């Protein structure tokens, strides 16, 4: 394989992982960010984000990686420049492309052919607009390829190195080929598409995953009302080869840096084109409501939450990351505070990131400190260490040993055997456990 000179703009999750993985494949990579602390950290061997395996990968490939604040360093060295800048939501819900357009304004004079490769998630039509902007700036010799990224935080290095597919949308076939060639050692199917379709593949994939999550969460809510167990139901659904098992885990809803903003962006993109994307609107609303259902579960056992202490266990939007962007813990904490509860919170890696977001919440260094004298413990993020939560030490230290398992992480029978009151999401047993002990469940509930 030919050794390439690759440029990366944006040293966030996607940029840093992309840089490390391309270096691992033997390429020379120049990474540029505008955040000097981030570049300084990376240049001195510190990884500013928590992502399993990333630190080792960067260390192993140090000699092929350069970190810089100067965009000129990237364009002087590289033939393929990956754009990995953030595209958060604007107030209108559209994707904020200001960082993408700043990059375009910053492109220096180049005397060799360079291909700009868009890895950031952007609305359909962005490639066309960028192409127009490049041409207007006299940069017709700068190519453009859409190459959306599908990695998930927490498993990003593995996902990048073992992609289900690589999507390449190009205006010029040669440019698309140059990008596809980089991925050849990974032996993944390559979907060659026009630029607009490549952009839509990313948005539609995310929307589909979110639809599955909101779907199983609604099934869970109906399970609670009817006496079925969503974990069993999901197992039975997932074995159907037409459906598959993924993203059928009921819980308190999705969060993170991608799903919430990308669903809004697609909904607004449709609306801006005169189409009301009803299904996606419902998916988003179901997710919002799902986060709040925990409050009712707590009230069912504790009555009013005023003055009660609730421990939130796990704060990051998912395990194995310290990313707090749009984490359900943020909504949950503020709902609980609004109900007058005292909120304590613990996370194995995201406490620092959580500090400025969870005002009014007491952050603790240890799980035991979080649950001490608490009236309830809520599993918000399914960190593996929380599987050990139902211990004697935890039970005895709580004021009331109530666990609300927002991720269906624990086995209901063993948690109850360990002396806890247990509530999960969409599990028949949680409905039955909420009934007065003397009352026999009706036949419908048992069915
Ligand atoms: N995080 C994920 O799991 C994930 C997965 C797939 C796709 N994406 C998409 O990839 C893009 C990047 O996401 P992320 O999570 O890595 O974002 P991030 O916020 O972690 O990182 C973006 C980085 O870009 C830098 N930046 C801003 N302007 C710049 C410029 N002009 N030049 C160089 N750097 C600049 C920022 O300082 C920041 O470090 C987004 O569009 C996102 O939707 C993210």
Coordinates of C-alpha atoms and ligand atoms in Angstrom, one line a residue:
X1 CA 0.0 0.0 0.0
X2 CA 1.2 3.4 -0.9
X3 CA 2.2 5.6 2.1
X4 CA 0.0 8.7 2.0
X5 CA 0.3 12.1 3.5
X6 CA -3.0 12.8 5.3
X7 CA -4.3 15.9 6.9
X8 CA -6.9 16.1 9.7
X9 CA -8.8 19.2 10.6
X10 CA -10.3 18.9 14.1
X11 CA -8.8 16.9 16.9
X12 CA -12.0 15.8 18.6
X13 CA -13.3 12.2 18.9
X14 CA -13.5 11.6 15.1
X15 CA -10.4 13.5 14.2
X16 CA -8.1 12.0 16.8
X17 CA -9.3 8.5 16.2
X18 CA -9.1 8.9 12.4
X19 CA -5.6 10.3 12.7
X20 CA -4.4 7.5 15.0
X21 CA -6.0 4.7 12.9
X22 CA -4.5 6.1 9.6
X23 CA -1.1 6.3 11.2
X24 CA -1.5 2.7 12.4
X25 CA -2.1 1.8 8.7
X26 CA 1.3 3.3 8.0
X27 CA 0.4 6.8 6.7
X28 CA 1.9 10.2 7.8
X29 CA -0.8 12.3 9.4
X30 CA -0.8 16.0 10.3
X31 CA -3.5 17.0 12.7
X32 CA -4.7 20.6 13.1
X33 CA -7.0 22.0 15.7
X34 CA -7.8 25.6 16.7
X35 CA -7.7 24.6 20.4
X36 CA -4.2 25.2 21.6
X37 CA -4.6 23.3 24.8
X38 CA -5.8 20.3 22.8
X39 CA -2.9 20.4 20.4
X40 CA -0.4 21.0 23.2
X41 CA -1.8 17.9 25.1
X42 CA -1.7 15.7 22.0
X43 CA 1.8 16.9 21.0
X44 CA 3.1 16.0 24.5
X45 CA 1.5 12.5 24.5
X46 CA -1.7 13.3 26.5
X47 CA -5.1 12.4 25.1
X48 CA -7.7 15.0 26.0
X49 CA -10.6 12.6 25.6
X50 CA -11.4 9.2 27.2
X51 CA -11.6 6.6 24.5
X52 CA -10.4 3.0 25.1
X53 CA -7.3 2.0 23.1
X54 CA -6.7 5.5 21.7
X55 CA -3.8 6.5 24.0
X56 CA -1.8 3.3 23.1
X57 CA -2.5 3.8 19.4
X58 CA -1.3 7.4 19.4
X59 CA 1.8 6.4 21.4
X60 CA 2.6 3.5 19.1
X61 CA 2.4 5.7 16.0
X62 CA 4.0 8.8 17.4
X63 CA 6.6 9.2 14.7
X64 CA 4.0 9.3 12.0
X65 CA 1.8 11.9 13.7
X66 CA 2.3 15.7 13.8
X67 CA 0.0 18.1 15.7
X68 CA -0.2 21.7 14.8
X69 CA -2.3 24.9 15.1
X70 CA -1.3 26.0 11.6
X71 CA -3.6 25.1 8.7
X72 CA -0.7 25.7 6.3
X73 CA 1.2 22.8 7.8
X74 CA -1.7 20.5 6.8
X75 CA -2.1 21.7 3.2
X76 CA 1.6 21.8 2.5
X77 CA 2.0 18.2 3.5
X78 CA -1.2 16.4 2.6
X79 CA -3.0 15.3 -0.5
X80 CA -6.1 14.2 1.3
X81 CA -7.4 16.5 4.1
X82 CA -10.2 15.1 6.3
X83 CA -12.6 17.6 7.8
X84 CA -13.5 16.4 11.3
X85 CA -14.8 19.7 12.9
X86 CA -17.9 19.8 15.0
X87 CA -21.3 20.4 13.5
X88 CA -23.5 21.1 16.6
X89 CA -27.2 22.2 16.5
X90 CA -28.1 25.9 16.0
X91 CA -31.0 27.3 18.0
X92 CA -33.3 26.4 15.0
X93 CA -32.2 22.8 15.2
X94 CA -30.3 23.0 11.9
X95 CA -26.7 21.8 11.8
X96 CA -24.3 24.6 12.6
X97 CA -21.8 24.6 9.7
X98 CA -19.8 27.6 10.8
X99 CA -16.7 25.5 11.6
X100 CA -16.9 23.8 8.1
X101 CA -17.1 27.2 6.4
X102 CA -14.3 28.6 8.5
X103 CA -12.1 25.7 7.2
X104 CA -13.0 26.7 3.6
X105 CA -12.1 30.3 4.3
X106 CA -8.8 29.2 5.8
X107 CA -7.6 27.0 2.9
X108 CA -4.3 28.5 1.8
X109 CA -2.9 28.7 -1.7
X110 CA -1.9 25.2 -2.8
X111 CA 0.1 24.2 -5.9
X112 CA -0.7 20.5 -5.8
X113 CA -4.1 18.8 -6.0
X114 CA -5.7 18.4 -2.6
X115 CA -8.9 16.6 -1.9
X116 CA -11.1 17.8 1.0
X117 CA -12.8 14.8 2.6
X118 CA -15.8 15.6 4.7
X119 CA -16.1 13.3 7.7
X120 CA -18.1 15.7 9.8
X121 CA -21.8 14.9 9.7
X122 CA -23.5 17.5 7.5
X123 CA -26.9 18.1 5.9
X124 CA -27.6 16.8 2.5
X125 CA -26.6 19.4 0.0
X126 CA -23.6 20.6 1.9
X127 CA -21.1 19.0 -0.6
X128 CA -22.8 20.9 -3.4
X129 CA -22.6 24.2 -1.5
X130 CA -18.9 23.6 -0.5
X131 CA -18.1 22.7 -4.2
X132 CA -19.6 26.0 -5.2
X133 CA -17.7 27.9 -2.5
X134 CA -14.4 26.3 -3.5
X135 CA -15.0 27.2 -7.2
X136 CA -16.0 30.8 -6.2
X137 CA -12.7 31.1 -4.3
X138 CA -10.7 30.0 -7.4
X139 CA -10.0 26.6 -5.8
X140 CA -11.4 24.4 -8.6
X141 CA -8.3 22.2 -8.2
X142 CA -9.3 21.3 -4.7
X143 CA -11.4 18.1 -4.9
X144 CA -14.3 17.2 -2.6
X145 CA -15.4 13.8 -1.3
X146 CA -18.0 12.9 1.3
X147 CA -16.8 10.1 3.6
X148 CA -19.2 10.0 6.6
X149 CA -18.0 8.4 9.8
X150 CA -20.0 5.7 11.6
X151 CA -17.8 5.1 14.7
X152 CA -19.4 5.1 18.1
X153 CA -17.7 6.6 21.2
X154 CA -16.5 4.0 23.6
X155 CA -15.6 1.6 20.8
X156 CA -14.3 4.2 18.3
X157 CA -10.9 2.6 17.6
X158 CA -12.4 -0.8 16.9
X159 CA -15.3 0.7 14.9
X160 CA -12.9 2.7 12.7
X161 CA -10.6 -0.3 12.1
X162 CA -13.5 -2.8 11.5
X163 CA -16.1 -0.8 9.6
X164 CA -19.3 -2.5 8.4
X165 CA -18.9 -0.3 5.3
X166 CA -17.1 2.7 4.0
X167 CA -19.2 5.3 2.2
X168 CA -17.5 7.4 -0.4
X169 CA -19.5 10.1 -2.3
X170 CA -17.4 11.9 -4.9
X171 CA -17.8 14.5 -7.6
X172 CA -14.7 13.1 -9.4
X173 CA -14.2 9.3 -9.6
X174 CA -10.4 9.6 -9.1
X175 CA -10.9 11.5 -5.9
X176 CA -13.3 8.9 -4.6
X177 CA -10.9 6.2 -5.5
X178 CA -8.0 7.9 -3.6
X179 CA -10.2 7.9 -0.5
X180 CA -11.5 4.4 -0.9
X181 CA -7.9 3.1 -1.4
X182 CA -7.0 4.3 2.2
X183 CA -9.5 1.9 3.6
X184 CA -8.6 -1.1 1.4
X185 CA -6.5 -2.9 4.2
X186 CA -9.7 -2.9 6.4
X187 CA -11.4 -5.1 3.8
X188 CA -14.8 -3.5 4.3
X189 CA -17.4 -3.1 1.5
X190 CA -17.2 0.3 -0.1
X191 CA -20.4 2.1 -1.1
X192 CA -19.6 4.5 -3.9
X193 CA -22.3 7.1 -4.2
X194 CA -23.0 10.6 -5.4
X195 CA -22.2 13.2 -2.7
X196 CA -25.8 13.9 -1.7
X197 CA -26.6 10.2 -1.2
X198 CA -23.4 9.7 0.8
X199 CA -24.5 12.5 3.1
X200 CA -28.0 11.0 3.4
X201 CA -26.7 7.5 4.2
X202 CA -25.1 9.0 7.4
X203 CA -28.2 10.9 8.5
X204 CA -30.6 8.1 7.6
X205 CA -28.5 5.4 9.4
X206 CA -28.5 7.5 12.6
X207 CA -32.2 8.2 12.3
X208 CA -32.9 4.4 11.8
X209 CA -30.9 3.5 15.0
X210 CA -32.7 6.2 17.0
X211 CA -36.0 4.8 15.6
X212 CA -35.2 1.4 16.9
X213 CA -34.3 2.8 20.4
X214 CA -37.6 4.8 20.6
X215 CA -39.5 1.9 19.2
X216 CA -38.3 -0.5 21.9
X217 CA -38.7 2.1 24.6
X218 CA -42.4 2.5 23.6
X219 CA -42.7 -1.3 23.6
X220 CA -41.2 -1.2 27.1
X221 CA -43.8 1.3 28.2
X222 CA -46.6 -0.9 26.9
X223 CA -44.9 -3.9 28.5
X224 CA -45.1 -2.1 31.9
X225 CA -48.8 -1.4 31.3
X226 CA -49.6 -5.0 30.3
X227 CA -47.3 -7.3 32.2
X228 CA -44.8 -8.3 29.5
X229 CA -41.0 -8.2 29.9
X230 CA -39.3 -6.1 27.3
X231 CA -36.0 -7.9 27.8
X232 CA -37.6 -11.2 26.7
X233 CA -39.6 -9.4 24.0
X234 CA -36.4 -7.9 22.6
X235 CA -34.7 -11.3 22.6
X236 CA -37.6 -12.7 20.7
X237 CA -37.7 -9.9 18.2
X238 CA -33.9 -9.8 17.7
X239 CA -33.6 -13.4 16.6
X240 CA -35.7 -12.7 13.6
X241 CA -33.0 -12.4 10.9
X242 CA -35.0 -9.6 9.2
X243 CA -34.8 -7.5 12.3
X244 CA -31.6 -8.4 14.1
X245 CA -30.8 -7.8 17.8
X246 CA -29.1 -4.4 17.7
X247 CA -30.4 -1.2 19.3
X248 CA -33.3 -3.1 21.0
X249 CA -32.3 -2.4 24.5
X250 CA -34.9 -0.5 26.4
X251 CA -33.8 2.3 28.7
X252 CA -34.1 5.9 29.6
X253 CA -33.4 7.1 26.1
X254 CA -30.5 8.1 23.9
X255 CA -28.2 11.1 24.2
X256 CA -24.7 12.0 23.1
X257 CA -23.0 14.2 20.7
X258 CA -24.6 12.7 17.6
X259 CA -28.1 11.3 17.9
X260 CA -29.9 14.3 19.3
X261 CA -28.3 16.8 17.0
X262 CA -28.4 14.6 13.9
X263 CA -32.1 13.8 14.4
X264 CA -33.0 17.4 14.8
X265 CA -30.8 18.3 11.7
X266 CA -32.6 15.7 9.5
X267 CA -36.0 16.8 10.8
X268 CA -35.2 20.5 10.0
X269 CA -33.6 19.6 6.7
X270 CA -36.8 17.9 5.7
X271 CA -38.9 20.8 7.0
X272 CA -36.7 23.3 5.2
X273 CA -37.5 21.4 2.0
X274 CA -41.2 21.5 2.8
X275 CA -41.6 17.9 4.2
X276 CA -42.9 17.1 7.6
X277 CA -40.9 14.0 8.8
X278 CA -43.6 12.7 11.1
X279 CA -41.9 9.5 12.1
X280 CA -38.6 11.2 13.1
X281 CA -40.6 13.9 15.1
X282 CA -42.2 11.1 17.1
X283 CA -38.9 9.3 17.7
X284 CA -37.5 12.5 19.1
X285 CA -40.5 13.2 21.3
X286 CA -40.6 9.6 22.6
X287 CA -36.9 10.0 23.6
X288 CA -37.6 13.2 25.5
X289 CA -40.5 11.7 27.5
X290 CA -38.5 8.5 28.2
X291 CA -35.8 10.4 30.2
X292 CA -38.6 11.8 32.5
X293 CA -40.3 8.5 33.3
X294 CA -37.7 7.8 35.9
X295 CA -39.2 10.6 38.1
X296 CA -42.6 8.8 38.2
X297 CA -40.9 5.5 39.0
X298 CA -39.2 7.2 42.0
X299 CA -42.4 8.8 43.1
X300 CA -44.2 5.5 43.0
X301 CA -42.0 4.2 45.8
X302 CA -41.0 7.4 47.6
X303 CA -44.0 9.6 47.2
X304 CA -43.0 13.3 46.9
X305 CA -39.3 13.7 46.1
X306 CA -39.0 16.9 48.1
X307 CA -36.1 16.5 50.5
X308 CA -35.3 13.0 49.3
X309 CA -31.8 12.1 48.2
X310 CA -31.4 10.5 44.8
X311 CA -28.0 9.1 43.6
X312 CA -27.5 9.1 39.9
X313 CA -25.0 6.4 38.9
X314 CA -23.3 7.0 35.6
X315 CA -23.4 10.4 34.0
X316 CA -21.7 10.1 30.6
X317 CA -24.2 9.6 27.8
X318 CA -22.9 6.0 27.5
X319 CA -20.3 3.8 29.1
X320 CA -16.6 3.9 28.2
X321 CA -16.6 7.6 27.4
X322 CA -16.4 10.8 29.3
X323 CA -18.6 12.6 26.8
X324 CA -21.4 14.5 28.5
X325 CA -22.9 16.1 25.4
X326 CA -26.7 15.7 25.7
X327 CA -26.4 13.0 28.3
X328 CA -29.8 11.9 29.8
X329 CA -28.2 12.5 33.2
X330 CA -28.4 16.2 32.6
X331 CA -32.2 16.3 32.1
X332 CA -32.8 13.8 34.9
X333 CA -30.7 15.8 37.4
X334 CA -32.6 19.0 36.6
X335 CA -36.0 17.3 36.7
X336 CA -35.1 15.8 40.2
X337 CA -33.8 19.2 41.4
X338 CA -37.0 20.8 40.2
X339 CA -39.0 18.3 42.2
X340 CA -37.1 19.3 45.3
X341 CA -34.8 16.3 45.6
X342 CA -31.2 16.4 46.7
X343 CA -29.1 14.9 43.9
X344 CA -25.8 13.2 44.2
X345 CA -24.0 11.8 41.3
X346 CA -21.0 9.5 40.4
X347 CA -19.3 8.5 37.2
X348 CA -16.0 6.6 36.9
X349 CA -14.6 9.0 34.3
X350 CA -16.9 11.9 33.5
X351 CA -17.0 13.8 36.9
X352 CA -14.9 16.7 35.7
X353 CA -16.8 17.0 32.5
X354 CA -20.1 16.9 34.5
X355 CA -19.2 19.6 37.0
X356 CA -20.2 22.6 35.0
X357 CA -23.3 20.9 33.5
X358 CA -24.8 19.6 36.7
X359 CA -25.2 22.7 38.8
X360 CA -26.8 22.0 42.2
X361 CA -25.7 18.3 42.1
X362 CA -23.2 16.9 44.6
X363 CA -20.6 15.0 42.7
X364 CA -18.8 12.2 44.6
X365 CA -15.6 10.4 44.0
X366 CA -16.9 7.0 44.9
X367 CA -20.0 5.0 44.3
X368 CA -20.4 4.4 48.0
X369 CA -20.3 8.1 48.8
X370 CA -23.0 8.7 46.2
X371 CA -25.5 6.1 47.7
X372 CA -24.8 6.8 51.4
X373 CA -28.1 7.7 53.1
X374 CA -29.8 7.9 49.7
X375 CA -33.5 7.2 49.3
X376 CA -32.9 5.8 45.8
X377 CA -30.1 4.9 43.4
X378 CA -30.7 5.4 39.7
X379 CA -28.5 3.6 37.1
X380 CA -28.3 6.2 34.3
X381 CA -25.3 4.8 32.4
X382 CA -24.6 1.1 32.1
X383 CA -21.0 1.1 33.3
X384 CA -19.9 -2.5 33.8
X385 CA -18.9 -1.8 37.4
X386 CA -22.5 -1.1 38.3
X387 CA -23.3 -4.7 37.8
X388 CA -21.8 -5.1 41.3
X389 CA -24.1 -2.4 42.7
X390 CA -26.5 -4.7 44.7
X391 CA -24.0 -5.5 47.6
X392 CA -24.7 -5.7 51.3
X393 CA -22.5 -2.6 51.8
X394 CA -24.6 -0.5 49.4
X395 CA -27.9 -1.8 50.7
X396 CA -26.9 -1.1 54.3
X397 CA -25.6 2.4 53.6
X398 CA -28.8 3.5 51.8
X399 CA -31.7 5.1 53.7
X400 CA -34.1 3.1 51.5
X401 CA -32.5 0.4 49.4
X402 CA -34.3 1.3 46.1
X403 CA -32.7 0.8 42.8
X404 CA -34.2 2.2 39.6
X405 CA -32.3 0.6 36.8
X406 CA -32.6 2.9 33.8
X407 CA -30.6 0.6 31.6
X408 CA -32.0 -2.9 32.5
X409 CA -28.4 -3.7 33.6
X410 CA -29.2 -5.9 36.6
X411 CA -30.9 -9.2 37.0
X412 CA -34.2 -8.4 38.8
X413 CA -34.4 -11.6 40.8
X414 CA -30.9 -11.4 42.3
X415 CA -31.3 -7.7 43.1
X416 CA -34.5 -8.4 45.0
X417 CA -32.8 -11.4 46.7
X418 CA -30.1 -9.0 47.8
X419 CA -32.7 -7.0 49.7
X420 CA -33.4 -4.2 47.3
X421 CA -36.6 -2.8 45.9
X422 CA -36.0 -2.9 42.2
X423 CA -37.6 -1.0 39.3
X424 CA -36.4 -1.4 35.7
X425 CA -37.7 -0.3 32.3
X426 CA -40.4 -2.3 30.7
X427 CA -40.0 -5.4 32.9
X428 CA -43.2 -7.0 34.0
X429 CA -41.7 -7.8 37.4
X430 CA -41.2 -4.1 38.1
X431 CA -44.9 -3.5 37.5
X432 CA -45.8 -6.4 39.8
X433 CA -43.4 -5.2 42.5
X434 CA -45.2 -1.9 42.5
X435 CA -48.5 -3.4 43.5
X436 CA -49.5 -3.7 47.2
X437 CA -48.2 -7.0 48.5
X438 CA -51.6 -8.3 49.5
X439 CA -53.1 -7.7 46.1
X440 CA -53.0 -10.6 43.6
X441 CA -52.1 -9.5 40.1
X442 CA -55.0 -9.8 37.7
X443 CA -55.0 -12.6 35.2
X444 CA -54.1 -10.2 32.4
X445 CA -51.1 -9.0 34.3
X446 CA -49.9 -12.5 34.8
X447 CA -50.4 -13.5 31.2
Ligands
LIG1 N1 -18.3 11.8 18.2 C1 -18.8 10.8 17.4 O1 -19.1 9.7 18.0 C2 -19.1 11.0 16.0 C3 -19.3 9.9 15.2 C4 -19.6 10.0 13.8 C5 -19.6 11.3 13.3 N2 -19.4 12.4 14.1 C6 -19.3 13.7 13.5 O2 -18.0 14.1 13.3 C7 -17.9 15.5 13.5 C8 -16.9 15.8 14.6 O3 -17.4 15.2 15.8 P1 -16.5 15.1 17.2 O4 -17.3 14.4 18.2 O5 -15.2 14.6 16.8 O6 -16.4 16.7 17.5 P2 -15.6 17.4 18.6 O7 -16.4 18.5 19.1 O8 -15.1 16.4 19.7 O9 -14.3 17.9 17.9 C9 -14.3 18.9 16.9 C10 -12.9 19.6 16.9 O10 -12.8 20.5 15.8 C11 -12.1 21.6 16.2 N3 -12.2 22.7 15.3 C12 -13.1 23.6 15.2 N4 -12.9 24.5 14.2 C13 -11.7 24.0 13.6 C14 -10.9 24.5 12.5 N5 -11.3 25.5 11.8 N6 -9.8 23.8 12.2 C15 -9.5 22.7 12.9 N7 -10.2 22.2 14.0 C16 -11.3 22.9 14.3 C17 -12.6 21.9 17.6 O11 -11.7 22.7 18.4 C18 -12.7 20.4 18.2 O12 -11.5 20.0 18.8 C19 -19.3 16.0 13.8 O13 -19.9 16.5 12.6 C20 -20.0 14.8 14.3 O14 -21.4 14.9 14.1 C21 -19.1 12.3 15.4

